Tab-separated table of C-alpha atoms in Angstrom:
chain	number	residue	atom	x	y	z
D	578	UNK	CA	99.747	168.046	96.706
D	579	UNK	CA	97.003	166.365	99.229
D	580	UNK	CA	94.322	167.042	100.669
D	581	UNK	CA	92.415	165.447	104.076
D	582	UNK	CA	89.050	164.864	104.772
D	583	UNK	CA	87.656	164.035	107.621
D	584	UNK	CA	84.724	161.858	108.951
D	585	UNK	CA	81.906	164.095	108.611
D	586	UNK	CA	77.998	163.930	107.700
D	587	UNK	CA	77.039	165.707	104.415
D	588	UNK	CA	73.293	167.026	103.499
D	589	UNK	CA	72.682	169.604	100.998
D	590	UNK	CA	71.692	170.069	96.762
D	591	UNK	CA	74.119	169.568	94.239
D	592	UNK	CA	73.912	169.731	90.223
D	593	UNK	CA	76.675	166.736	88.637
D	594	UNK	CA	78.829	168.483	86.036
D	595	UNK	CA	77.846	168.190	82.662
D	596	UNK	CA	78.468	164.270	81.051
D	597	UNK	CA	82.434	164.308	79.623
D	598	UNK	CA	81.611	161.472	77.397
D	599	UNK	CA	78.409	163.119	75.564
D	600	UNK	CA	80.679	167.038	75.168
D	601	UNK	CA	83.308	164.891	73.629
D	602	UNK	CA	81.075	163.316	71.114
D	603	UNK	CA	78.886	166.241	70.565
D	604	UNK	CA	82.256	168.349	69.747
D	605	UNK	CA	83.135	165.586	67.197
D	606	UNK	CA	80.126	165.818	65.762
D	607	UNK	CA	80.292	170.048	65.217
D	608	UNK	CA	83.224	169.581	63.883
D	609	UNK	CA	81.640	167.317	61.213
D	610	UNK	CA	78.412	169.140	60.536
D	611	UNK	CA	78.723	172.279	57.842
D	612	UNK	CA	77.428	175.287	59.909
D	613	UNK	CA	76.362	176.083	63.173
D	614	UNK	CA	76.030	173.785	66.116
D	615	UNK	CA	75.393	175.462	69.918
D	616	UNK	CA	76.059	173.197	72.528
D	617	UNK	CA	74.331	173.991	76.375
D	618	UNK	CA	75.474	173.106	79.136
D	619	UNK	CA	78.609	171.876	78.119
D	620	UNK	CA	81.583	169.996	80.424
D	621	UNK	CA	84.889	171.944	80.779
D	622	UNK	CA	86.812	169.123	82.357
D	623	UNK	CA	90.404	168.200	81.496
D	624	UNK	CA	89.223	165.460	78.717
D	625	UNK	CA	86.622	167.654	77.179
D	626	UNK	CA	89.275	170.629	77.105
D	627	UNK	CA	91.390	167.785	75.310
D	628	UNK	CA	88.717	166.991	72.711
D	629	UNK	CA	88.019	171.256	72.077
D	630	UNK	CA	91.788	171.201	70.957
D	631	UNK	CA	91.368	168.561	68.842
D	632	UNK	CA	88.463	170.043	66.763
D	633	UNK	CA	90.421	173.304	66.467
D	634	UNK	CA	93.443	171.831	65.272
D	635	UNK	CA	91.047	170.489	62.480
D	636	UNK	CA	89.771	173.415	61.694
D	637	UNK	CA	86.557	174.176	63.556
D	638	UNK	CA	86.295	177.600	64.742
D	639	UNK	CA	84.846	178.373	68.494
D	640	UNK	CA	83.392	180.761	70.688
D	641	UNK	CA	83.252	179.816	74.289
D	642	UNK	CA	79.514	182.458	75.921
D	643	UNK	CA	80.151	180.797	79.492
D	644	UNK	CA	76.944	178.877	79.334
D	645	UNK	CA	77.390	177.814	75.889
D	646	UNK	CA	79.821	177.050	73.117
D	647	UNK	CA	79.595	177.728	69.719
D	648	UNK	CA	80.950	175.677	66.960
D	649	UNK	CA	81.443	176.563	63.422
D	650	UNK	CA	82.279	173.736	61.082
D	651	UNK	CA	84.323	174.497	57.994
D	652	UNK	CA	84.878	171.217	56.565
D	653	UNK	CA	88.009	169.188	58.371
D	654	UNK	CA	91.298	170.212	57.508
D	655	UNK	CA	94.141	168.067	57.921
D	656	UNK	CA	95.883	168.345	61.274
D	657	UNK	CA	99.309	167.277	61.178
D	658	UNK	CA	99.168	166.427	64.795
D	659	UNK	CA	96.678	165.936	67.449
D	660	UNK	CA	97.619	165.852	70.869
D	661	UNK	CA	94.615	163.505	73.249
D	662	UNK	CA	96.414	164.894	76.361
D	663	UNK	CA	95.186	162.087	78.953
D	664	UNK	CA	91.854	161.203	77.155
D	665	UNK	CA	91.306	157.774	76.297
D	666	UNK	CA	87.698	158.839	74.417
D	667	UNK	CA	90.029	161.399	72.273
D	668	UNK	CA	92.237	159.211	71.443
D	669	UNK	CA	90.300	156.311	70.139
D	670	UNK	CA	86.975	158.479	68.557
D	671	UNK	CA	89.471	161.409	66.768
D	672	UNK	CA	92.151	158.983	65.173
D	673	UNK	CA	89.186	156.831	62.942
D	674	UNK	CA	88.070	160.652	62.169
D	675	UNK	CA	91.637	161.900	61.299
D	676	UNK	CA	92.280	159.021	58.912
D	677	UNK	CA	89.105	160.334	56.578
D	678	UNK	CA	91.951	162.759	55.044
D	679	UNK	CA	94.459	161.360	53.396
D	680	UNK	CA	97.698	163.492	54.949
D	681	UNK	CA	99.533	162.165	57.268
D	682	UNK	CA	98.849	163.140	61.159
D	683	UNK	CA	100.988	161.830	64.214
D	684	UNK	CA	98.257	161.184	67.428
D	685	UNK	CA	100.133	161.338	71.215
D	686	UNK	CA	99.193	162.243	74.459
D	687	UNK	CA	100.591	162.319	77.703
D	688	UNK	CA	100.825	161.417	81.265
D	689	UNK	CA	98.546	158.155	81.571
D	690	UNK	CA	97.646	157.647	78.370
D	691	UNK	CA	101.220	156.964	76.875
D	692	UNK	CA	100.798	153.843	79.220
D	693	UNK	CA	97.544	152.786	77.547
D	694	UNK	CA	97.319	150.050	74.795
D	695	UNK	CA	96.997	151.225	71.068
D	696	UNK	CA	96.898	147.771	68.940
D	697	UNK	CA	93.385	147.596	68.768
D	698	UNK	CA	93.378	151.157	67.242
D	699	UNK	CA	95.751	150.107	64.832
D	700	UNK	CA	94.270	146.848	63.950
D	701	UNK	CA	90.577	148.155	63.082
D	702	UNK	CA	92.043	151.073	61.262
D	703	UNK	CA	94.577	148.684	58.648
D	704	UNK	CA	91.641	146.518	58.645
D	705	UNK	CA	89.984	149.131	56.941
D	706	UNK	CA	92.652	150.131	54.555
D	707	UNK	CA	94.194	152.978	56.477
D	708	UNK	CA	98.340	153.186	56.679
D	709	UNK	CA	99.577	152.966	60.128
D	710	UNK	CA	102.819	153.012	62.093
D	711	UNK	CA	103.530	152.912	65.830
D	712	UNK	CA	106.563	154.196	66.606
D	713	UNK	CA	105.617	153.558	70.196
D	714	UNK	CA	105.490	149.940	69.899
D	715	UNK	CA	102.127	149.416	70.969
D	716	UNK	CA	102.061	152.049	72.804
D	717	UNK	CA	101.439	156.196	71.926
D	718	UNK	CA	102.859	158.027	69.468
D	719	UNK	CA	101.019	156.303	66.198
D	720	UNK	CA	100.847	157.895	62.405
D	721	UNK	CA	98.067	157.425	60.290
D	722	UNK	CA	97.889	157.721	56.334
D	723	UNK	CA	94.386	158.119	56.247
D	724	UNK	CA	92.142	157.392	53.557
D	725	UNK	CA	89.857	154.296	53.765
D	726	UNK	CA	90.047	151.922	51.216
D	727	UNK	CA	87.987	148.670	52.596
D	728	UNK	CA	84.732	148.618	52.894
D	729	UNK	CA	84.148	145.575	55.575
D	730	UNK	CA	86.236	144.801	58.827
D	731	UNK	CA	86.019	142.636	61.863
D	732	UNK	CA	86.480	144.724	64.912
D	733	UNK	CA	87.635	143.532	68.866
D	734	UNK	CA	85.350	145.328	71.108
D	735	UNK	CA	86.521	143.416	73.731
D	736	UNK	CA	88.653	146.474	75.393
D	737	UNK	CA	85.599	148.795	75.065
D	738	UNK	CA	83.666	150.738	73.014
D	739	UNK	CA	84.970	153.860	72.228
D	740	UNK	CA	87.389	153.053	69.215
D	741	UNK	CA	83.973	151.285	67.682
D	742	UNK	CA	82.384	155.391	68.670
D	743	UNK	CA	85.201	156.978	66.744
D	744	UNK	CA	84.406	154.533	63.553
D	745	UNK	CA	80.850	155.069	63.499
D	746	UNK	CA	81.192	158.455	63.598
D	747	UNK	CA	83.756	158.484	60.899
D	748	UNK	CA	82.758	156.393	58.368
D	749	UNK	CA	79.379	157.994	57.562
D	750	UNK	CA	81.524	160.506	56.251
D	751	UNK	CA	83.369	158.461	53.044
D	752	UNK	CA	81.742	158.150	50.464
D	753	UNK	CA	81.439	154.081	50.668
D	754	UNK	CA	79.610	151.775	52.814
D	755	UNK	CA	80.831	150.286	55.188
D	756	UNK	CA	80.106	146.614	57.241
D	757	UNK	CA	81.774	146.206	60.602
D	758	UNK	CA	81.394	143.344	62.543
D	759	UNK	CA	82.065	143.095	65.649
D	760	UNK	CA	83.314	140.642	68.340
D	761	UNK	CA	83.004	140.883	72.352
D	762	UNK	CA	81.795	144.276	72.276
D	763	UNK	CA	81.592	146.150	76.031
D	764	UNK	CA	80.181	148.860	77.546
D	765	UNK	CA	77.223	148.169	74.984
D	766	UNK	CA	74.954	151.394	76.698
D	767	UNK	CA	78.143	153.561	75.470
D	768	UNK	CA	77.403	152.517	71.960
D	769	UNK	CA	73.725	153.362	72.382
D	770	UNK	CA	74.607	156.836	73.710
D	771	UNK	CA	76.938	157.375	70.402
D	772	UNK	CA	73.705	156.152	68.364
D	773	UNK	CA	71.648	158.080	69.728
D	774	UNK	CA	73.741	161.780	69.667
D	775	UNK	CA	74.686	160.440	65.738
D	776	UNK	CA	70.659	160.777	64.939
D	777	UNK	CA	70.233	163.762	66.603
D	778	UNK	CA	72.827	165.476	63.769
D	779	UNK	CA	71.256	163.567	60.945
D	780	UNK	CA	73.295	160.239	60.984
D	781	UNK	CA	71.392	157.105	60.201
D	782	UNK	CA	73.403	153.668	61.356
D	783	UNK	CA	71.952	150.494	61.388
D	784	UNK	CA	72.964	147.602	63.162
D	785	UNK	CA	72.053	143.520	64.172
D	786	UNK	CA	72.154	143.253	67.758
D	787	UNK	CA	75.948	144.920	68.004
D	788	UNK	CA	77.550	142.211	66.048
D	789	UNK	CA	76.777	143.948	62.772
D	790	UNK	CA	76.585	147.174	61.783
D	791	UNK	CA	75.839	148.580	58.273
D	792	UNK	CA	76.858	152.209	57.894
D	793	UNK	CA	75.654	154.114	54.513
D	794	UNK	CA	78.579	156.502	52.713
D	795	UNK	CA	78.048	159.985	52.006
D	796	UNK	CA	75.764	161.137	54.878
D	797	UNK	CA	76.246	164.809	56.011
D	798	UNK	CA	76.246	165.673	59.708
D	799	UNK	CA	73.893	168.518	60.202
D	800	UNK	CA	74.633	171.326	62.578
D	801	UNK	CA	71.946	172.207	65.804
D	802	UNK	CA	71.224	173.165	69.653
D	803	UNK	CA	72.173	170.272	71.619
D	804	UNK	CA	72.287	170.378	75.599
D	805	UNK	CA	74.382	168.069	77.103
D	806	UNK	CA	72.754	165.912	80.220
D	807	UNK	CA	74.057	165.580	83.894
D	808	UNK	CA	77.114	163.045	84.166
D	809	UNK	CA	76.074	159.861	86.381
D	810	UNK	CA	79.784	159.024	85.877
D	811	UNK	CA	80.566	162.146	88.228
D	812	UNK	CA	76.835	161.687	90.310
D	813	UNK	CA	77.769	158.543	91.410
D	814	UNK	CA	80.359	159.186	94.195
D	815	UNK	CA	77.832	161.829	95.511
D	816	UNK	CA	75.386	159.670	95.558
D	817	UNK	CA	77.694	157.119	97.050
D	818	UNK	CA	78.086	159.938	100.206
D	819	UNK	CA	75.157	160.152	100.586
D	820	UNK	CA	74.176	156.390	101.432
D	821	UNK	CA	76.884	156.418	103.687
D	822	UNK	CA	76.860	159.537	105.050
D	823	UNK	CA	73.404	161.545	105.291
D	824	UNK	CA	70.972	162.955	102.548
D	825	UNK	CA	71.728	164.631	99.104
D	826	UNK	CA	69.852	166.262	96.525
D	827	UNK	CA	70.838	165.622	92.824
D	828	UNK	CA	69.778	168.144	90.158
D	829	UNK	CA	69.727	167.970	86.591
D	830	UNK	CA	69.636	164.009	86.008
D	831	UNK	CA	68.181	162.858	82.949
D	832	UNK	CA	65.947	159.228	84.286
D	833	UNK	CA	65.277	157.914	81.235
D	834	UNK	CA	69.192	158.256	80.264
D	835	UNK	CA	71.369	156.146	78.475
D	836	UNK	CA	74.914	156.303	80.368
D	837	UNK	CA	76.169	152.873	81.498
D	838	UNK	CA	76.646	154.912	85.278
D	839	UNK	CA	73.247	155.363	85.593
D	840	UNK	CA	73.553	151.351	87.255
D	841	UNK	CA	74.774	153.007	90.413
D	842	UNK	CA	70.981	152.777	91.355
D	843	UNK	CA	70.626	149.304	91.105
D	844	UNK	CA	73.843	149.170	93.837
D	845	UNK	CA	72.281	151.785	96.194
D	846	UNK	CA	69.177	150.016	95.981
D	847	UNK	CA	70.638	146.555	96.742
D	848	UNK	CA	72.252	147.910	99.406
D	849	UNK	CA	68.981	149.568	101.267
D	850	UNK	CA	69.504	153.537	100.522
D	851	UNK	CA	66.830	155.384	100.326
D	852	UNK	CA	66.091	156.379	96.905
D	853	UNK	CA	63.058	158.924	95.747
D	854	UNK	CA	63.103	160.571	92.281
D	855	UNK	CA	60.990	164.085	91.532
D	856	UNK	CA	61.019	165.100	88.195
D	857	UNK	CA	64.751	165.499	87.096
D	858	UNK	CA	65.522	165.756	90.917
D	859	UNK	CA	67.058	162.800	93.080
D	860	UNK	CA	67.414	162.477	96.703
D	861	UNK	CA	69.342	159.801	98.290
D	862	UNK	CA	69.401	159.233	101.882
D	863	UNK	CA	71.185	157.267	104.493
D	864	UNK	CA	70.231	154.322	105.671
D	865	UNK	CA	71.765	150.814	107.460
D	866	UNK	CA	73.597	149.378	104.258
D	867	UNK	CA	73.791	145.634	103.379
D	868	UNK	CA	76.016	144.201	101.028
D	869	UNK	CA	75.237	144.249	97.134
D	870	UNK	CA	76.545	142.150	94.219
D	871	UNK	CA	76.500	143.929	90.826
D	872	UNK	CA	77.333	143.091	87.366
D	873	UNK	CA	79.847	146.221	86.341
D	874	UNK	CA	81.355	144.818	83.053
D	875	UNK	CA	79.921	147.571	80.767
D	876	UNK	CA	80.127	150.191	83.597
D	877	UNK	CA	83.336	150.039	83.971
D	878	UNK	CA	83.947	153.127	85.976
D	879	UNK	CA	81.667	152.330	88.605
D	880	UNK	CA	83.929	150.189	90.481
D	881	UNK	CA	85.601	153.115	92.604
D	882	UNK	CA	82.504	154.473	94.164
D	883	UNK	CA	81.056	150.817	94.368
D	884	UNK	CA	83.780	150.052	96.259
D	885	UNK	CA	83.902	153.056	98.393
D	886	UNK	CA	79.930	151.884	99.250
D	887	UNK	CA	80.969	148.075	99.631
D	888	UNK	CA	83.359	149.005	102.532
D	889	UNK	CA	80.583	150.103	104.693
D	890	UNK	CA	78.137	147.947	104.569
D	891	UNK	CA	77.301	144.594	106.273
D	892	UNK	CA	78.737	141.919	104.900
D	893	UNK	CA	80.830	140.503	102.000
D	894	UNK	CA	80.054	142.511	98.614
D	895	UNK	CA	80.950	141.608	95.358
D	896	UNK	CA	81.309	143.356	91.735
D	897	UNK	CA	82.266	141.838	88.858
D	898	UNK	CA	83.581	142.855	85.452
D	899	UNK	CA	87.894	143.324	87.043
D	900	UNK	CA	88.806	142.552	83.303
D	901	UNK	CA	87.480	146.415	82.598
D	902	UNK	CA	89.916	148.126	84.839
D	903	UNK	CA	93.619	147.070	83.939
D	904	UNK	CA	93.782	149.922	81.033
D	905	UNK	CA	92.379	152.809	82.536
D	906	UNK	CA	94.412	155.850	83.975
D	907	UNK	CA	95.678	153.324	86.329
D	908	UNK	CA	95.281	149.902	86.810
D	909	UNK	CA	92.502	150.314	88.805
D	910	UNK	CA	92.043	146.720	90.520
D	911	UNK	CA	95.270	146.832	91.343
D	912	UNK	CA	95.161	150.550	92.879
D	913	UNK	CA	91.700	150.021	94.422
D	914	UNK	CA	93.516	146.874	96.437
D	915	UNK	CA	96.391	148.630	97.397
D	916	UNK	CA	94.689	152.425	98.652
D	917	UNK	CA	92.188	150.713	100.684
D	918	UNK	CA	94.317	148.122	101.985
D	919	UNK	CA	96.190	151.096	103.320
D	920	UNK	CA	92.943	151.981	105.553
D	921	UNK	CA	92.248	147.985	106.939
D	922	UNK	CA	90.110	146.779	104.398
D	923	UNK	CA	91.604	143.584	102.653
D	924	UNK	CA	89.408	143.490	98.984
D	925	UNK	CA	90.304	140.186	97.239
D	926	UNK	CA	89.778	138.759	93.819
D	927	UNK	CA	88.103	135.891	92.859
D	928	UNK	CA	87.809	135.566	89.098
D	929	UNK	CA	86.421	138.120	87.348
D	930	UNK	CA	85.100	139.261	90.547
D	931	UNK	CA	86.083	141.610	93.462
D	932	UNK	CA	85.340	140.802	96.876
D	933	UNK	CA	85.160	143.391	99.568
D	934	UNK	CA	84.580	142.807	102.838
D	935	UNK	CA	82.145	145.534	105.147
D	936	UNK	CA	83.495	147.211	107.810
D	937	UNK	CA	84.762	150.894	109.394
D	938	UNK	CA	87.755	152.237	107.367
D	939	UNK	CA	90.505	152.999	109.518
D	940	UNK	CA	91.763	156.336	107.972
D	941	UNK	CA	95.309	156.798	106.748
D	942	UNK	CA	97.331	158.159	104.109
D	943	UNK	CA	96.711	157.204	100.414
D	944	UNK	CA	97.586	157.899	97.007
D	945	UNK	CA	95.074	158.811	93.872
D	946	UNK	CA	97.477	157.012	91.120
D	947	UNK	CA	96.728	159.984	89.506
D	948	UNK	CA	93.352	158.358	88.533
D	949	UNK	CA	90.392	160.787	88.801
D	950	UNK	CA	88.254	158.176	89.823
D	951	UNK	CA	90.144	156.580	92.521
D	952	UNK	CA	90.812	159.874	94.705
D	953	UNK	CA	86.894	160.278	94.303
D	954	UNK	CA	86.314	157.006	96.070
D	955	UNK	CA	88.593	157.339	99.004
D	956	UNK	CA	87.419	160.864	99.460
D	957	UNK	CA	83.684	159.551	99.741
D	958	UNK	CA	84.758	156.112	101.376
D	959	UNK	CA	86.554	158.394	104.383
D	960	UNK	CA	83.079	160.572	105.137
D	961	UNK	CA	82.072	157.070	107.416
D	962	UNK	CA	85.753	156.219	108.014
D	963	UNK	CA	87.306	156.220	112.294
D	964	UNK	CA	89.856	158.928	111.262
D	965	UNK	CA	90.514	161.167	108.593
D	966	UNK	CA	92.362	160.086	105.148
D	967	UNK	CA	94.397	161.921	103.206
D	968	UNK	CA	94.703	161.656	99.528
D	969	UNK	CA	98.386	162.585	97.626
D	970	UNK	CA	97.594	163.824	94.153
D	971	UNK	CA	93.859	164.820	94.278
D	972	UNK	CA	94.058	167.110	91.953
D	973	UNK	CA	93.594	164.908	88.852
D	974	UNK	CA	89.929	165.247	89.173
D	975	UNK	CA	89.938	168.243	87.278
D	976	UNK	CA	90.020	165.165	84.707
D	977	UNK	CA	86.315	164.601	84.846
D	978	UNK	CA	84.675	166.893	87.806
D	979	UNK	CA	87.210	169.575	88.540
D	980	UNK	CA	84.582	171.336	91.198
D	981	UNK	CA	84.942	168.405	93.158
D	982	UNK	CA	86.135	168.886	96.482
D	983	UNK	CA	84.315	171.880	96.438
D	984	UNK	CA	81.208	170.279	96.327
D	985	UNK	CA	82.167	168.094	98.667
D	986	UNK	CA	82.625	170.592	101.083
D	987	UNK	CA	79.097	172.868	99.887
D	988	UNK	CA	77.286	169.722	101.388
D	989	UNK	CA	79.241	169.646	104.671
D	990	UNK	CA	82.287	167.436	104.675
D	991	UNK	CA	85.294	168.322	106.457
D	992	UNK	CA	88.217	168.891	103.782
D	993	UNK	CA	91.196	170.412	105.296
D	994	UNK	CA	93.569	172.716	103.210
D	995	UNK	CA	95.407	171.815	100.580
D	996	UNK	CA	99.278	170.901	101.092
D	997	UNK	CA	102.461	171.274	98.863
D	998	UNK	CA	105.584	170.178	99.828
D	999	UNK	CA	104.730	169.897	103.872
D	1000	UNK	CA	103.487	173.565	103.804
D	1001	UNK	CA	100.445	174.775	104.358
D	1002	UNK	CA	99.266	176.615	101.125
């Protein structure tokens, strides 16, 4: 399937889905916590549907009331199998939770995720005493034995930090302390949001500047109301249009939050957008872009949209952090070279930094990699493009913002009908 969308000026209000990183983590946390827990406002996007599977499998029992969901938590059961689908958050913050019971369970996925490294999964859990095999060879499928039987462990954090998520919302639960330290952490606000939701259901963690943290046994997690905030992850692209392509309204964002994305100001604000907050509102608005350089190692997911920005403006623009991208749902360097090569713009690499050069896309036929994040980019990147570009396999936003396109079009861009084999549908 594809869809085309065509050059077009945008202005209108919009309200980002709900953050797919905070409903995964607030879903872990229900399932942990003995009673009650209502969540608002919560994210129904692929990876959060992923995550709701995973906490029923282990026994939590939910009732979806449209604008919120309600989680009973009846102590963890032992799974057997959990299933991640294409969620790299599920994956690496449910396995350190399944291996608190001492059956065996088998972890997979599919579709992107089977291509997606697993050794540092398997190294922090052995290094805390837990059983593991891979019969994937580095790779998905992976059993644990669970049951953990150290009670200090050095930790990589060098590929991100959502397996270090998964054990410190694990290991509150055994009935040990627990020291981890930890090496070449990333994505360091991540770790701040997982703090942060971990107090809010009664978990105390304590840590020296990331390198050390100190995690008391036998804490219970303890049910409540908890709204999940706006995702900048899914805001950015929006905002993003609207720098490039007219004025947008952004409801719902939290200013004082902790996601990583939330940097996507600093970018729009190096690059001479017009930014005004009111309240929990945001408007952005056009204006002649320069280029920007930005940092982007511990917002990883940035890059797309930064990149669909640095094509537009004047100049030579440059983000750094390229280590970040090889193990996402694609290798995203690599696809981010290749898609907008395909419209005339020749992005380089220099070190640990990209290079993109400003200038008018050309418009042209690309492909999403099945990355949610890269068909979001060239969709925003061809609003200021000469012609229209279409995008083969869109449809794997429903990964993170499944209302998508449809926004897109609420606020006035052109996006043709969808296509299926040549056809019209």
């Amino acid at each position: 399937m594809r869809v085309r969308i065509q050059p077009s000026n945008i202005q209108g209000i919009l309200t980002p889905p709900s953050s797919k990183s905070m409903m995964q983590r607030a879903l872990a946390a229900a399932l942990l916590a003995e009673g009650t827990t209502v969540i608002h406002n919560p994210s129904r996007c692929d990876d959060a549907k992923a995550a709701t599977g995973i906490i029923m499998k282990m026994g939590a029992i939910i009732e979806d009331k449209s604008r919120d969901v309600i989680i009973r938590g009846a102590g963890m059961k032992p799974p057997g199998r959990i299933h991640c689908g294409e969620s790299g958050l599920s994956l690496r913050m449910f396995s350190p939770i399944a291996a608190l019971n001492p059956k065996k369970v088998e972890v997979n996925g599919r579709g992107s995720l089977l291509q997606r490294p697993v050794l540092n999964i398997l190294e922090g859990l052995e290094a805390l005493g837990v059983d593991c095999k891979n019969p994937g060879k580095g790779l998905l499928p992976i059993e644990l034995k669970g049951g953990y039987k150290k009670e200090i462990a050095e930790i990589d954090g060098s590929l991100g930090s959502q397996f270090l998520t998964g054990l410190l919302m694990a290991l509150p639960c055994r009935e040990e302390n627990t020291v981890l330290q930890v090496k070449n952490l990333r994505s360091i606000p991540y770790v701040d949001m997982t703090l942060e939701l971990l107090k809010d259901f009664g978990i105390e963690i304590e840590h020296q500047n990331y390198r050390q943290f100190t995690i008391q046994g036998g804490q219970n997690y303890q049910a409540r109301r908890y709204n999940i905030e706006a995702d900048w992850s899914s805001a950015a692209p929006m905002m993003v249009a609207a720098a490039l392509k007219g004025k947008v309204r952004m409801n719902n964002l939290k200013k004082d939050s902790l996601q990583a994305d939330k940097d996507i100001l600093f970018a729009l604000e190096a690059c001479g957008a017009k930014i005004h907050w009111e309240d929990n509102s945001l408007l952005i608005e056009h204006c002649e872009l320069k280029a920007f350089e930005l940092d982007a190692t511990h917002c990883p997911d940035l890059f797309p949209p930064l990149v669909a920005l640095a094509v537009h403006c004047d100049g030579i623009s440059r983000i750094k952090g390229v280590h970040r991208l090889e193990h996402k749902e694609s290798n995203r360097a690599k696809a981010l070279i290749r898609e907008f090569g395909k419209l005339g713009v020749e992005i380089t690499l220099e070190g640990d930094e990209m290079v993109i050069p400003g200038g008018k896309l050309r418009g042209g036929l690309t492909h999403s990699h099945d990355d949610h994040r890269i068909a979001m980019a060239l969709a925003i990147a061809a609003l200021a493009a000469k012609y229209p570009v279409e995008i083969v396999d869109h449809e794997c936003v429903a990964k993170s913002y499944p209302n998508f396109f449809r926004d897109l079009q609420k606020i006035g861009a052109g996006v043709a009908q969808f296509y299926f084999r040549g056809q019209f549908v």
